[in-house]
Amino acid sequence: MKAGKMEETKNFEPTKAELEILQVLWSFGASTVRFVNDKLNEQREVNYTSTLKLMQIMAEKGILKRDESQMKHIYHVAEKEEKTKDFLLEKFIDTMYNGSAGQLMMQLMGNKKTSKEDLQAIKSLLDHLDKK
């Protein structure tokens, strides 16, 4: 990827529709537009041409890469899932919690959707971190 494209990707904040496409590609790996569109249609109705256009735009932005060596073009994500999620989480924490991950965690712990299993996993993680 060219230096300019890499810089754009680092500061990329995906739209909701782009995130849906990224989720499909992260879950299933490199895919055709048809496959991505079919998976999106399992959640809500999405027009094939809309998916195609959005994936083309994402490729132009450097978010996706397109393999044109076959008749059907295959798209894959340019950046690793964890890198994108780290960037988005950091931006979310900065914006919503003034940069305090602790405030975010306190709100999450008060959320009734947190299962006992999740709480136990968090306790184990904190115990592990405390022993370092």
PDB file of C-alpha atoms in Angstrom:
ATOM      1  CA  MET A   1       0.000   0.000   0.000  1.00  0.00           C
ATOM      2  CA  LYS A   2       1.320   3.463  -0.839  1.00  0.00           C
ATOM      3  CA  ALA A   3       2.317   5.716   2.051  1.00  0.00           C
ATOM      4  CA  GLY A   4      -0.551   8.111   1.341  1.00  0.00           C
ATOM      5  CA  LYS A   5      -3.115   5.316   1.321  1.00  0.00           C
ATOM      6  CA  MET A   6      -1.720   3.898   4.587  1.00  0.00           C
ATOM      7  CA  GLU A   7      -2.054   7.305   6.232  1.00  0.00           C
ATOM      8  CA  GLU A   8      -5.676   7.603   5.067  1.00  0.00           C
ATOM      9  CA  THR A   9      -6.495   4.134   6.436  1.00  0.00           C
ATOM     10  CA  LYS A  10      -5.007   4.979   9.850  1.00  0.00           C
ATOM     11  CA  ASN A  11      -7.429   7.884  10.180  1.00  0.00           C
ATOM     12  CA  PHE A  12     -10.335   6.024   8.632  1.00  0.00           C
ATOM     13  CA  GLU A  13     -13.605   6.021  10.521  1.00  0.00           C
ATOM     14  CA  PRO A  14     -15.972   3.577   8.800  1.00  0.00           C
ATOM     15  CA  THR A  15     -19.636   4.303   8.288  1.00  0.00           C
ATOM     16  CA  LYS A  16     -22.216   1.844   9.612  1.00  0.00           C
ATOM     17  CA  ALA A  17     -22.562   0.265   6.151  1.00  0.00           C
ATOM     18  CA  GLU A  18     -18.781  -0.037   5.777  1.00  0.00           C
ATOM     19  CA  LEU A  19     -18.545  -1.672   9.200  1.00  0.00           C
ATOM     20  CA  GLU A  20     -21.160  -4.233   8.164  1.00  0.00           C
ATOM     21  CA  ILE A  21     -19.037  -5.129   5.135  1.00  0.00           C
ATOM     22  CA  LEU A  22     -15.890  -5.305   7.266  1.00  0.00           C
ATOM     23  CA  GLN A  23     -17.669  -7.624   9.730  1.00  0.00           C
ATOM     24  CA  VAL A  24     -18.536 -10.035   6.910  1.00  0.00           C
ATOM     25  CA  LEU A  25     -14.969 -10.011   5.578  1.00  0.00           C
ATOM     26  CA  TRP A  26     -13.482 -10.434   9.073  1.00  0.00           C
ATOM     27  CA  SER A  27     -15.804 -13.369   9.735  1.00  0.00           C
ATOM     28  CA  PHE A  28     -15.503 -15.175   6.401  1.00  0.00           C
ATOM     29  CA  GLY A  29     -12.256 -13.911   4.875  1.00  0.00           C
ATOM     30  CA  ALA A  30     -11.705 -12.743   1.317  1.00  0.00           C
ATOM     31  CA  SER A  31     -14.987 -12.842  -0.584  1.00  0.00           C
ATOM     32  CA  THR A  32     -16.840 -11.793  -3.704  1.00  0.00           C
ATOM     33  CA  VAL A  33     -19.321  -8.929  -3.680  1.00  0.00           C
ATOM     34  CA  ARG A  34     -22.124 -11.484  -4.198  1.00  0.00           C
ATOM     35  CA  PHE A  35     -21.113 -13.417  -1.062  1.00  0.00           C
ATOM     36  CA  VAL A  36     -20.856 -10.240   1.038  1.00  0.00           C
ATOM     37  CA  ASN A  37     -24.207  -9.017  -0.275  1.00  0.00           C
ATOM     38  CA  ASP A  38     -25.859 -12.376   0.507  1.00  0.00           C
ATOM     39  CA  LYS A  39     -24.541 -12.243   4.080  1.00  0.00           C
ATOM     40  CA  LEU A  40     -25.730  -8.646   4.510  1.00  0.00           C
ATOM     41  CA  ASN A  41     -29.170  -9.671   3.236  1.00  0.00           C
ATOM     42  CA  GLU A  42     -29.413 -12.171   6.104  1.00  0.00           C
ATOM     43  CA  GLN A  43     -29.569  -9.115   8.411  1.00  0.00           C
ATOM     44  CA  ARG A  44     -31.488  -6.626   6.280  1.00  0.00           C
ATOM     45  CA  GLU A  45     -32.350  -6.038   2.630  1.00  0.00           C
ATOM     46  CA  VAL A  46     -29.388  -4.644   0.717  1.00  0.00           C
ATOM     47  CA  ASN A  47     -29.221  -4.051  -3.051  1.00  0.00           C
ATOM     48  CA  TYR A  48     -26.324  -5.822  -4.813  1.00  0.00           C
ATOM     49  CA  THR A  49     -25.309  -2.698  -6.730  1.00  0.00           C
ATOM     50  CA  SER A  50     -25.147  -0.718  -3.480  1.00  0.00           C
ATOM     51  CA  THR A  51     -22.823  -3.309  -1.955  1.00  0.00           C
ATOM     52  CA  LEU A  52     -20.698  -3.354  -5.114  1.00  0.00           C
ATOM     53  CA  LYS A  53     -20.378   0.443  -5.229  1.00  0.00           C
ATOM     54  CA  LEU A  54     -19.556   0.695  -1.529  1.00  0.00           C
ATOM     55  CA  MET A  55     -16.890  -2.022  -1.773  1.00  0.00           C
ATOM     56  CA  GLN A  56     -15.388  -0.258  -4.826  1.00  0.00           C
ATOM     57  CA  ILE A  57     -15.252   2.997  -2.856  1.00  0.00           C
ATOM     58  CA  MET A  58     -13.692   1.180   0.116  1.00  0.00           C
ATOM     59  CA  ALA A  59     -11.042  -0.225  -2.251  1.00  0.00           C
ATOM     60  CA  GLU A  60     -10.346   3.277  -3.605  1.00  0.00           C
ATOM     61  CA  LYS A  61      -9.921   4.526  -0.027  1.00  0.00           C
ATOM     62  CA  GLY A  62      -7.463   1.694   0.701  1.00  0.00           C
ATOM     63  CA  ILE A  63      -9.752   0.020   3.245  1.00  0.00           C
ATOM     64  CA  LEU A  64     -10.205  -3.041   1.034  1.00  0.00           C
ATOM     65  CA  LYS A  65      -7.947  -4.663  -1.512  1.00  0.00           C
ATOM     66  CA  ARG A  66      -9.318  -6.194  -4.694  1.00  0.00           C
ATOM     67  CA  ASP A  67      -7.838  -9.245  -6.420  1.00  0.00           C
ATOM     68  CA  GLU A  68      -8.679  -8.875 -10.106  1.00  0.00           C
ATOM     69  CA  SER A  69      -6.729 -11.934 -11.287  1.00  0.00           C
ATOM     70  CA  GLN A  70      -9.905 -13.999 -11.679  1.00  0.00           C
ATOM     71  CA  MET A  71     -13.170 -13.294 -13.462  1.00  0.00           C
ATOM     72  CA  LYS A  72     -14.911 -12.694 -10.142  1.00  0.00           C
ATOM     73  CA  HIS A  73     -13.104 -10.022  -8.160  1.00  0.00           C
ATOM     74  CA  ILE A  74     -12.222 -11.044  -4.624  1.00  0.00           C
ATOM     75  CA  TYR A  75     -12.088  -8.403  -1.890  1.00  0.00           C
ATOM     76  CA  HIS A  76     -10.224  -8.581   1.394  1.00  0.00           C
ATOM     77  CA  VAL A  77      -9.578  -6.156   4.222  1.00  0.00           C
ATOM     78  CA  ALA A  78      -6.390  -4.093   3.919  1.00  0.00           C
ATOM     79  CA  GLU A  79      -5.796  -3.723   7.681  1.00  0.00           C
ATOM     80  CA  LYS A  80      -5.996  -6.384  10.371  1.00  0.00           C
ATOM     81  CA  GLU A  81      -9.278  -6.535  12.282  1.00  0.00           C
ATOM     82  CA  GLU A  82      -7.602  -5.857  15.630  1.00  0.00           C
ATOM     83  CA  LYS A  83      -5.844  -2.725  14.328  1.00  0.00           C
ATOM     84  CA  THR A  84      -9.113  -1.276  13.032  1.00  0.00           C
ATOM     85  CA  LYS A  85     -11.007  -2.144  16.219  1.00  0.00           C
ATOM     86  CA  ASP A  86      -8.203  -0.709  18.397  1.00  0.00           C
ATOM     87  CA  PHE A  87      -8.359   2.553  16.445  1.00  0.00           C
ATOM     88  CA  LEU A  88     -12.158   2.749  16.699  1.00  0.00           C
ATOM     89  CA  LEU A  89     -12.183   1.859  20.399  1.00  0.00           C
ATOM     90  CA  GLU A  90      -9.521   4.456  21.176  1.00  0.00           C
ATOM     91  CA  LYS A  91     -11.476   7.105  19.258  1.00  0.00           C
ATOM     92  CA  PHE A  92     -14.699   6.077  21.060  1.00  0.00           C
ATOM     93  CA  ILE A  93     -13.043   6.256  24.501  1.00  0.00           C
ATOM     94  CA  ASP A  94     -11.494   9.636  23.682  1.00  0.00           C
ATOM     95  CA  THR A  95     -14.803  11.024  22.407  1.00  0.00           C
ATOM     96  CA  MET A  96     -17.294   9.541  24.862  1.00  0.00           C
ATOM     97  CA  TYR A  97     -15.209   9.118  28.045  1.00  0.00           C
ATOM     98  CA  ASN A  98     -12.596  11.878  27.780  1.00  0.00           C
ATOM     99  CA  GLY A  99      -9.913   9.244  27.216  1.00  0.00           C
ATOM    100  CA  SER A 100     -10.739   7.282  30.384  1.00  0.00           C
ATOM    101  CA  ALA A 101     -10.922   3.537  29.766  1.00  0.00           C
ATOM    102  CA  GLY A 102     -11.784   3.207  33.473  1.00  0.00           C
ATOM    103  CA  GLN A 103     -14.997   5.209  33.036  1.00  0.00           C
ATOM    104  CA  LEU A 104     -15.946   2.998  30.094  1.00  0.00           C
ATOM    105  CA  MET A 105     -15.301  -0.147  32.161  1.00  0.00           C
ATOM    106  CA  MET A 106     -17.369   1.177  35.072  1.00  0.00           C
ATOM    107  CA  GLN A 107     -20.304   1.791  32.755  1.00  0.00           C
ATOM    108  CA  LEU A 108     -19.879  -1.653  31.184  1.00  0.00           C
ATOM    109  CA  MET A 109     -19.852  -3.333  34.591  1.00  0.00           C
ATOM    110  CA  GLY A 110     -23.107  -1.577  35.487  1.00  0.00           C
ATOM    111  CA  ASN A 111     -24.717  -2.777  32.265  1.00  0.00           C
ATOM    112  CA  LYS A 112     -27.295  -5.501  32.898  1.00  0.00           C
ATOM    113  CA  LYS A 113     -26.248  -7.219  29.662  1.00  0.00           C
ATOM    114  CA  THR A 114     -22.917  -8.304  31.186  1.00  0.00           C
ATOM    115  CA  SER A 115     -23.201 -12.035  31.856  1.00  0.00           C
ATOM    116  CA  LYS A 116     -21.801 -13.812  34.910  1.00  0.00           C
ATOM    117  CA  GLU A 117     -19.370 -15.589  32.577  1.00  0.00           C
ATOM    118  CA  ASP A 118     -18.153 -12.277  31.197  1.00  0.00           C
ATOM    119  CA  LEU A 119     -17.760 -10.857  34.702  1.00  0.00           C
ATOM    120  CA  GLN A 120     -15.758 -13.921  35.762  1.00  0.00           C
ATOM    121  CA  ALA A 121     -13.513 -13.603  32.717  1.00  0.00           C
ATOM    122  CA  ILE A 122     -12.943  -9.922  33.527  1.00  0.00           C
ATOM    123  CA  LYS A 123     -12.113 -10.779  37.161  1.00  0.00           C
ATOM    124  CA  SER A 124      -9.614 -13.393  35.982  1.00  0.00           C
ATOM    125  CA  LEU A 125      -8.022 -10.893  33.611  1.00  0.00           C
ATOM    126  CA  LEU A 126      -7.753  -8.280  36.376  1.00  0.00           C
ATOM    127  CA  ASP A 127      -6.237 -10.857  38.748  1.00  0.00           C
ATOM    128  CA  HIS A 128      -3.721 -11.805  36.069  1.00  0.00           C
ATOM    129  CA  LEU A 129      -2.834  -8.167  35.403  1.00  0.00           C
ATOM    130  CA  ASP A 130      -2.557  -7.483  39.150  1.00  0.00           C
ATOM    131  CA  LYS A 131       0.039 -10.249  39.538  1.00  0.00           C
ATOM    132  CA  LYS A 132       2.357  -8.729  36.888  1.00  0.00           C
TER     133      LYS A 132
END
